[in-house]
Each structure stands twice: as structure tokens, then as C-alpha cells.
Amino acid sequence: MSSRRSHSRHSNASRITEEEINELVSKLQMMLPDAPIRRNSRVSARKVLQETCSYIRSLHQEVDDLSEKLSELLASTDTDSAEAAILRSLLMQ
Amino acid sequence: MASVPSSSSSSPSQPKTRKKPGQNSSPAPPPQTKWRTGTQERLYSRRLVDALRATRDRTQVQESVGSRAVKEAADSALALTARGQSRWSRAILFGRNSCRRKLLVKAGGKIRRHRRKQHGVPPVAAVAAEPGVLKEQKVKERLRKLGRLVPGCRKLPAATLLEEAADYVAALELQVRTMRALADALSAAAVSAPEEEETKAVDPMAIAEQGS
């Protein structure tokens, strides 16, 4: 508690308390795919960050794969059925 | 302060959303819910479709829409849907619109210099004034990795970076969901309408089946 105040000499960043950082870390942890159920106990920040990195990377990979698939599909379908399909997907939500 | 009732304030009249999608009066909802609302999905899918259509119109007739073009369109659409409220979205949008090189040189000349430093020596002094858990070396490494993954967030302090990362992850999930739905819809259309196509780009099998 008092150690926090002594850090405030250095820069503005210390106004962000440790609690806030931990909260952000746990929020991130909640978003990870297999997180909420298993990890009721606090996981180390290091682990959370590592899993976040790999999760983001895998999401990027999925986006790339889907982009490729979409570009192929766009090339092979003609305009009308593509538009129909798009409308259908929009309506289904 | 007494005008805002504590418990019942966050009960919106919209049936679709669980929380208010980012009004200015209340603090922004956490990324998990913000990006999962039906409204956002619809917004994004519409933007994505528009972007894809624009990309296709821009491409020559002979060429096909490259996968990178699709990805860029999707990323731009995603950034637009974020309405520029997060750093990564602004970074994406600025990276696309204006002449990339000029912007990078002006704003990024400094960044390049810093990057060399970071690769060589771990900058201990730079982020010294941070609470306990963040002082460990490995945590800093992971934070740096994270900063590289999220666009436009290389130099941010830890808390901001974490916030941006959370938002970015939720947005990416939305992107994946929407693109997958779109791809499924398109492939369903492609499967169901081979006989109706008059285009040349048809499977030879289908042509053979239809007879000549």
C-alpha cells in the first residue's frame, strides 16, 4: 500500500494501480477460449499474456484462412447468387 | 450523482443488447459484451459485405479477388465498426487510407529507432514505475509480444495495452464469426446453384451433366 505511493515519484504510469492491472489481466483471461470454467483461481499474468498472444495469433490465422476461402468463393460464384447468399446470411442473424 | 440510480440504470429498452453499446454518458461496456451484441454483428457484416463488393468492383475482370484484399477489407470493416474508439482501429484505418509510406516515415521514424533498441537490450528503465507483477522480465517480454500483435500498440503502457488487447480479441472473434457465416452462406449458394449458372467458370463435370 505505501509502496504504491513511493512509486508515484517516477512517472504518471503509477496512477494505474496494481488492482486495475490485475483486473485487466483477469478480464483478458475471461475472454480466452477455455478460461472461465477452469480458472477460478488466479493464473499468473505471464501465463495469461502468453495465452492471449497465441490466441490472437490463431485468430489471425483463422482470418487468413477465411479470407482465402472467401476470395475463392467470390471468384467462383456469380454475382446474383453471391448477393442472394449474402442477403440470406444477413437476414439469418 | 443522485440522479443515477445504482441498480436499475443499466436496463436498456433495446431487447437485443445486454448492455448499452457504448454511449457517451456511461463508461464503455467491456469488450466481451460490446462486440457480441447483435447490432454489432449486423453492422460489421453489412460493412464487410460492402467492402467486399467494392473490392470486387475494383478488381479487373480477369483477376480474382485476392485473399489479401479480402483480409484487408475485413480488417478495415472491423476497424470502422469500432468507430475509431480504440487505438488499434485507428492504426488500421490510418494505415490504409493515406499513403502508407509517408505516414510511416513521419510518425514511425521514431518508432523504428526504438524498435532497434528493444531488440537489442531489454529496456528495464523505461517501464520501471509499474506495479509489482509487471516488473518481472518475462511479463515484460510477453507484453512486448502482445504489443506487436495488436496493430498500433507497440509503445503503449501496460494497462492501455491490456485494454486494447481485450477489445481487439473480442473484435477478432466477431470478425471470424462473421466471415465464417458469410463463407458458409456463399458456399451453400455455390453448391445449390450450379445448374443455374451461365458463366464460363463452371466445373467441367457440371457442363458434362447438363449435356451440351
Short mmCIF file of C-alpha atoms in Angstrom, two decimals:
data_model
loop_
_atom_site.label_atom_id
_atom_site.label_comp_id
_atom_site.label_asym_id
_atom_site.label_seq_id
_atom_site.Cartn_x
_atom_site.Cartn_y
_atom_site.Cartn_z
CA MET A 1 0.00 0.00 0.00
CA SER A 2 2.65 2.51 0.94
CA SER A 3 4.93 1.12 -1.73
CA ARG A 4 2.50 2.33 -4.33
CA ARG A 5 2.94 5.88 -3.20
CA SER A 6 6.67 5.66 -3.34
CA HIS A 7 6.46 4.68 -6.99
CA SER A 8 4.50 7.76 -7.83
CA ARG A 9 7.65 9.75 -7.76
CA HIS A 10 8.75 8.23 -11.04
CA SER A 11 6.02 8.89 -13.59
CA ASN A 12 2.34 9.13 -14.23
CA ALA A 13 2.03 5.48 -15.02
CA SER A 14 1.89 4.56 -11.38
CA ARG A 15 -1.55 6.05 -11.08
CA ILE A 16 -2.67 2.85 -12.62
CA THR A 17 -2.93 0.74 -9.54
CA GLU A 18 -1.98 -2.84 -9.28
CA GLU A 19 -5.61 -3.71 -8.81
CA GLU A 20 -6.50 -2.22 -12.13
CA ILE A 21 -3.79 -4.14 -13.85
CA ASN A 22 -4.93 -7.34 -12.24
CA GLU A 23 -8.47 -6.59 -13.21
CA LEU A 24 -7.46 -6.06 -16.81
CA VAL A 25 -5.47 -9.24 -16.78
CA SER A 26 -8.35 -11.23 -15.40
CA LYS A 27 -10.70 -9.66 -17.91
CA LEU A 28 -8.38 -10.81 -20.63
CA GLN A 29 -8.26 -14.20 -19.05
CA MET A 30 -12.02 -14.44 -19.13
CA MET A 31 -12.01 -13.89 -22.84
CA LEU A 32 -9.69 -16.70 -23.64
CA PRO A 33 -11.39 -19.75 -25.04
CA ASP A 34 -11.12 -22.26 -22.24
CA ALA A 35 -10.70 -19.78 -19.49
CA PRO A 36 -13.71 -19.08 -17.34
CA ILE A 37 -14.54 -22.54 -16.16
CA ARG A 38 -11.17 -23.84 -15.27
CA ARG A 39 -9.51 -20.80 -13.94
CA ASN A 40 -11.32 -19.60 -10.91
CA SER A 41 -8.05 -19.34 -9.16
CA ARG A 42 -5.84 -16.58 -10.36
CA VAL A 43 -3.45 -17.51 -13.07
CA SER A 44 -0.17 -15.73 -13.34
CA ALA A 45 -0.18 -12.69 -15.55
CA ARG A 46 2.62 -14.16 -17.55
CA LYS A 47 0.52 -17.16 -18.50
CA VAL A 48 -2.45 -15.04 -19.40
CA LEU A 49 -0.38 -12.85 -21.65
CA GLN A 50 1.18 -15.83 -23.31
CA GLU A 51 -2.16 -17.43 -23.98
CA THR A 52 -3.54 -14.16 -25.23
CA CYS A 53 -0.70 -13.89 -27.70
CA SER A 54 -1.24 -17.37 -29.02
CA TYR A 55 -4.98 -16.84 -29.13
CA ILE A 56 -4.60 -13.67 -31.15
CA ARG A 57 -2.23 -15.46 -33.45
CA SER A 58 -4.65 -18.28 -34.01
CA LEU A 59 -7.43 -15.79 -34.65
CA HIS A 60 -5.25 -14.09 -37.22
CA GLN A 61 -4.65 -17.43 -38.81
CA GLU A 62 -8.35 -18.13 -38.97
CA VAL A 63 -8.99 -14.78 -40.53
CA ASP A 64 -6.38 -15.51 -43.16
CA ASP A 65 -7.86 -18.89 -43.93
CA LEU A 66 -11.34 -17.48 -44.12
CA SER A 67 -10.13 -14.68 -46.36
CA GLU A 68 -8.69 -17.17 -48.72
CA LYS A 69 -11.85 -19.21 -48.70
CA LEU A 70 -13.95 -16.12 -49.25
CA SER A 71 -11.82 -14.94 -52.14
CA GLU A 72 -12.13 -18.31 -53.80
CA LEU A 73 -15.84 -18.34 -53.25
CA LEU A 74 -16.24 -14.83 -54.56
CA ALA A 75 -14.33 -15.75 -57.65
CA SER A 76 -16.33 -18.83 -58.40
CA THR A 77 -19.85 -17.68 -57.71
CA ASP A 78 -21.51 -15.24 -60.00
CA THR A 79 -22.90 -12.01 -58.74
CA ASP A 80 -26.53 -12.93 -58.33
CA SER A 81 -26.16 -15.98 -56.22
CA ALA A 82 -23.45 -14.28 -54.22
CA GLU A 83 -25.75 -11.41 -53.42
CA ALA A 84 -28.54 -13.79 -52.57
CA ALA A 85 -26.28 -15.68 -50.24
CA ILE A 86 -25.09 -12.51 -48.60
CA LEU A 87 -28.61 -11.31 -48.06
CA ARG A 88 -29.50 -14.65 -46.62
CA SER A 89 -26.65 -14.58 -44.17
CA LEU A 90 -27.55 -11.07 -43.13
CA LEU A 91 -31.13 -11.99 -42.53
CA MET A 92 -30.32 -15.06 -40.58
CA GLN A 93 -28.76 -13.02 -37.85
CA MET B 1 -24.79 11.97 -8.61
CA ALA B 2 -28.12 11.14 -7.08
CA SER B 3 -29.78 11.25 -10.47
CA VAL B 4 -28.27 7.95 -11.49
CA PRO B 5 -29.91 5.04 -9.73
CA SER B 6 -27.43 2.37 -8.99
CA SER B 7 -29.06 -0.89 -9.87
CA SER B 8 -31.62 -0.07 -12.50
CA SER B 9 -29.59 2.30 -14.58
CA SER B 10 -28.33 -0.32 -16.97
CA SER B 11 -31.64 -1.67 -18.17
CA PRO B 12 -31.93 -0.55 -21.75
CA SER B 13 -35.10 -0.68 -23.73
CA GLN B 14 -33.44 -2.48 -26.59
CA PRO B 15 -34.19 -6.17 -26.45
CA LYS B 16 -31.15 -7.19 -28.42
CA THR B 17 -28.31 -5.89 -26.34
CA ARG B 18 -27.35 -6.91 -22.89
CA LYS B 19 -25.70 -3.61 -22.17
CA LYS B 20 -25.76 -0.23 -23.74
CA PRO B 21 -23.45 -0.31 -26.75
CA GLY B 22 -21.07 2.47 -25.95
CA GLN B 23 -23.00 5.58 -25.13
CA ASN B 24 -21.06 8.60 -24.10
CA SER B 25 -22.73 9.08 -20.78
CA SER B 26 -21.79 5.79 -19.22
CA PRO B 27 -18.36 4.16 -19.35
CA ALA B 28 -17.77 1.85 -22.27
CA PRO B 29 -19.05 -1.70 -21.75
CA PRO B 30 -16.46 -4.44 -21.50
CA PRO B 31 -15.33 -5.82 -24.83
CA GLN B 32 -16.90 -9.20 -24.37
CA THR B 33 -20.39 -7.86 -24.39
CA LYS B 34 -19.76 -4.89 -26.60
CA TRP B 35 -18.64 -6.94 -29.54
CA ARG B 36 -21.15 -9.67 -29.09
CA THR B 37 -24.33 -7.68 -29.48
CA GLY B 38 -26.49 -8.47 -32.43
CA THR B 39 -26.27 -4.87 -33.51
CA GLN B 40 -22.54 -5.03 -33.84
CA GLU B 41 -22.73 -8.24 -35.77
CA ARG B 42 -25.17 -6.79 -38.19
CA LEU B 43 -23.15 -3.61 -38.54
CA TYR B 44 -20.00 -5.47 -39.19
CA SER B 45 -21.44 -7.93 -41.63
CA ARG B 46 -23.01 -5.17 -43.60
CA ARG B 47 -19.75 -3.25 -43.70
CA LEU B 48 -17.86 -6.34 -44.64
CA VAL B 49 -20.20 -7.06 -47.49
CA ASP B 50 -19.91 -3.53 -48.77
CA ALA B 51 -16.16 -3.64 -48.54
CA LEU B 52 -16.02 -6.94 -50.34
CA ARG B 53 -18.30 -5.73 -53.05
CA ALA B 54 -16.22 -2.60 -53.50
CA THR B 55 -13.09 -4.67 -53.67
CA ARG B 56 -14.59 -6.89 -56.27
CA ASP B 57 -15.69 -3.95 -58.37
CA ARG B 58 -12.25 -2.52 -58.19
CA THR B 59 -10.57 -5.69 -59.34
CA GLN B 60 -10.17 -6.34 -63.02
CA VAL B 61 -12.44 -8.80 -64.65
CA GLN B 62 -9.68 -11.24 -65.33
CA GLU B 63 -8.15 -11.23 -61.89
CA SER B 64 -9.86 -12.73 -58.95
CA VAL B 65 -10.14 -11.00 -55.63
CA GLY B 66 -7.00 -11.95 -53.79
CA SER B 67 -7.17 -13.29 -50.29
CA ARG B 68 -5.09 -10.44 -49.02
CA ALA B 69 -7.58 -7.97 -50.44
CA VAL B 70 -10.33 -9.80 -48.65
CA LYS B 71 -8.44 -9.74 -45.40
CA GLU B 72 -7.67 -6.07 -45.70
CA ALA B 73 -11.28 -5.31 -46.49
CA ALA B 74 -12.34 -7.32 -43.49
CA ASP B 75 -9.86 -5.57 -41.22
CA SER B 76 -10.88 -2.16 -42.45
CA ALA B 77 -14.52 -3.02 -41.97
CA LEU B 78 -13.73 -4.20 -38.47
CA ALA B 79 -11.86 -1.03 -37.67
CA LEU B 80 -14.72 1.03 -38.99
CA THR B 81 -17.17 -0.82 -36.85
CA ALA B 82 -15.05 0.08 -33.87
CA ARG B 83 -15.78 3.67 -34.79
CA GLY B 84 -12.21 4.64 -34.13
CA GLN B 85 -12.68 4.34 -30.42
CA SER B 86 -9.74 2.09 -29.92
CA ARG B 87 -6.16 2.60 -30.84
CA TRP B 88 -5.82 -0.48 -32.94
CA SER B 89 -8.77 0.51 -35.09
CA ARG B 90 -7.32 3.92 -35.69
CA ALA B 91 -3.99 2.36 -36.57
CA ILE B 92 -5.64 0.11 -39.13
CA LEU B 93 -7.63 2.91 -40.69
CA PHE B 94 -4.71 5.29 -40.93
CA GLY B 95 -2.56 2.58 -42.33
CA ARG B 96 -4.93 2.01 -45.20
CA ASN B 97 -6.25 5.36 -46.19
CA SER B 98 -3.39 7.72 -46.73
CA CYS B 99 -0.16 6.98 -48.43
CA ARG B 100 1.29 4.39 -46.15
CA ARG B 101 4.89 5.27 -46.59
CA LYS B 102 4.54 8.92 -45.83
CA LEU B 103 2.68 8.29 -42.64
CA LEU B 104 5.08 5.65 -41.53
CA VAL B 105 8.12 7.77 -42.15
CA LYS B 106 6.73 10.78 -40.39
CA ALA B 107 5.22 9.10 -37.42
CA GLY B 108 7.18 5.93 -37.46
CA GLY B 109 10.70 7.13 -37.89
CA LYS B 110 10.94 7.33 -34.16
CA ILE B 111 9.30 4.01 -33.76
CA ARG B 112 11.90 2.36 -35.91
CA ARG B 113 14.67 3.71 -33.81
CA HIS B 114 13.04 2.47 -30.68
CA ARG B 115 12.47 -0.90 -32.20
CA ARG B 116 16.17 -1.38 -32.70
CA LYS B 117 16.77 -0.62 -29.10
CA GLN B 118 14.16 -3.04 -27.95
CA HIS B 119 15.52 -5.88 -29.95
CA GLY B 120 18.97 -5.39 -28.58
CA VAL B 121 18.66 -4.58 -24.91
CA PRO B 122 15.60 -5.16 -22.77
CA PRO B 123 14.51 -1.69 -21.69
CA VAL B 124 14.34 -2.02 -17.97
CA ALA B 125 14.42 1.64 -17.13
CA ALA B 126 11.61 2.65 -19.42
CA VAL B 127 8.81 0.90 -17.60
CA ALA B 128 10.25 0.89 -14.14
CA ALA B 129 7.40 2.64 -12.41
CA GLU B 130 4.77 -0.04 -12.63
CA PRO B 131 3.09 -2.13 -10.01
CA GLY B 132 4.52 -5.37 -8.76
CA VAL B 133 3.54 -8.11 -11.12
CA LEU B 134 4.65 -6.20 -14.17
CA LYS B 135 8.21 -5.82 -13.11
CA GLU B 136 9.19 -9.34 -13.93
CA GLN B 137 11.21 -9.75 -17.03
CA LYS B 138 9.11 -12.46 -18.57
CA VAL B 139 5.95 -10.48 -18.13
CA LYS B 140 7.55 -7.62 -19.95
CA GLU B 141 8.54 -9.89 -22.77
CA ARG B 142 5.02 -11.14 -23.14
CA LEU B 143 3.72 -7.62 -23.05
CA ARG B 144 6.01 -6.71 -25.85
CA LYS B 145 4.87 -9.68 -27.86
CA LEU B 146 1.33 -8.59 -27.32
CA GLY B 147 2.17 -5.10 -28.43
CA ARG B 148 3.50 -6.46 -31.66
CA LEU B 149 0.36 -8.45 -32.35
CA VAL B 150 -2.15 -5.71 -31.79
CA PRO B 151 -1.84 -3.12 -34.54
CA GLY B 152 -0.66 0.26 -33.47
CA CYS B 153 0.08 -0.63 -29.90
CA ARG B 154 3.78 -1.11 -29.70
CA LYS B 155 4.65 1.69 -27.39
CA LEU B 156 1.73 1.73 -25.05
CA PRO B 157 1.90 1.46 -21.29
CA ALA B 158 0.79 -1.84 -19.93
CA ALA B 159 -2.72 -1.01 -18.81
CA THR B 160 -3.66 0.60 -22.10
CA LEU B 161 -2.15 -2.27 -23.98
CA LEU B 162 -4.19 -4.74 -21.98
CA GLU B 163 -7.36 -2.85 -22.66
CA GLU B 164 -6.63 -2.61 -26.35
CA ALA B 165 -5.81 -6.29 -26.45
CA ALA B 166 -9.08 -7.26 -24.84
CA ASP B 167 -11.01 -5.13 -27.28
CA TYR B 168 -9.00 -6.47 -30.18
CA VAL B 169 -9.57 -10.08 -29.20
CA ALA B 170 -13.31 -9.56 -28.98
CA ALA B 171 -13.34 -7.79 -32.32
CA LEU B 172 -11.32 -10.55 -33.93
CA GLU B 173 -13.78 -13.09 -32.64
CA LEU B 174 -16.57 -11.12 -34.24
CA GLN B 175 -14.63 -10.96 -37.47
CA VAL B 176 -14.08 -14.70 -37.52
CA ARG B 177 -17.72 -15.42 -36.74
CA THR B 178 -18.99 -13.12 -39.44
CA MET B 179 -16.59 -14.28 -42.09
CA ARG B 180 -17.36 -17.87 -41.34
CA ALA B 181 -21.08 -17.25 -41.63
CA LEU B 182 -20.54 -15.43 -44.89
CA ALA B 183 -18.35 -18.17 -46.26
CA ASP B 184 -20.89 -20.79 -45.30
CA ALA B 185 -23.68 -18.86 -46.93
CA LEU B 186 -21.66 -18.35 -50.08
CA SER B 187 -20.62 -21.95 -50.31
CA ALA B 188 -24.18 -23.05 -49.75
CA ALA B 189 -25.19 -20.82 -52.63
CA ALA B 190 -22.40 -22.14 -54.77
CA VAL B 191 -23.46 -25.70 -54.14
CA SER B 192 -27.13 -25.13 -54.68
CA ALA B 193 -26.90 -23.20 -57.90
CA PRO B 194 -24.56 -24.96 -60.28
CA GLU B 195 -27.23 -25.64 -62.85
CA GLU B 196 -28.42 -22.06 -62.98
CA GLU B 197 -25.03 -20.63 -63.77
CA GLU B 198 -24.36 -19.37 -67.22
CA THR B 199 -20.81 -18.34 -66.52
CA LYS B 200 -17.80 -19.91 -68.09
CA ALA B 201 -16.13 -20.65 -64.84
CA VAL B 202 -18.07 -23.79 -64.15
CA ASP B 203 -16.86 -27.23 -63.35
CA PRO B 204 -16.43 -29.36 -66.40
CA MET B 205 -18.39 -32.03 -64.59
CA ALA B 206 -21.41 -29.79 -64.36
CA ILE B 207 -21.20 -28.97 -68.00
CA ALA B 208 -21.00 -32.60 -68.87
CA GLU B 209 -24.04 -33.34 -66.76
CA GLN B 210 -26.10 -30.68 -68.35
CA GLY B 211 -25.35 -32.10 -71.73
CA SER B 212 -24.16 -29.77 -74.38
#
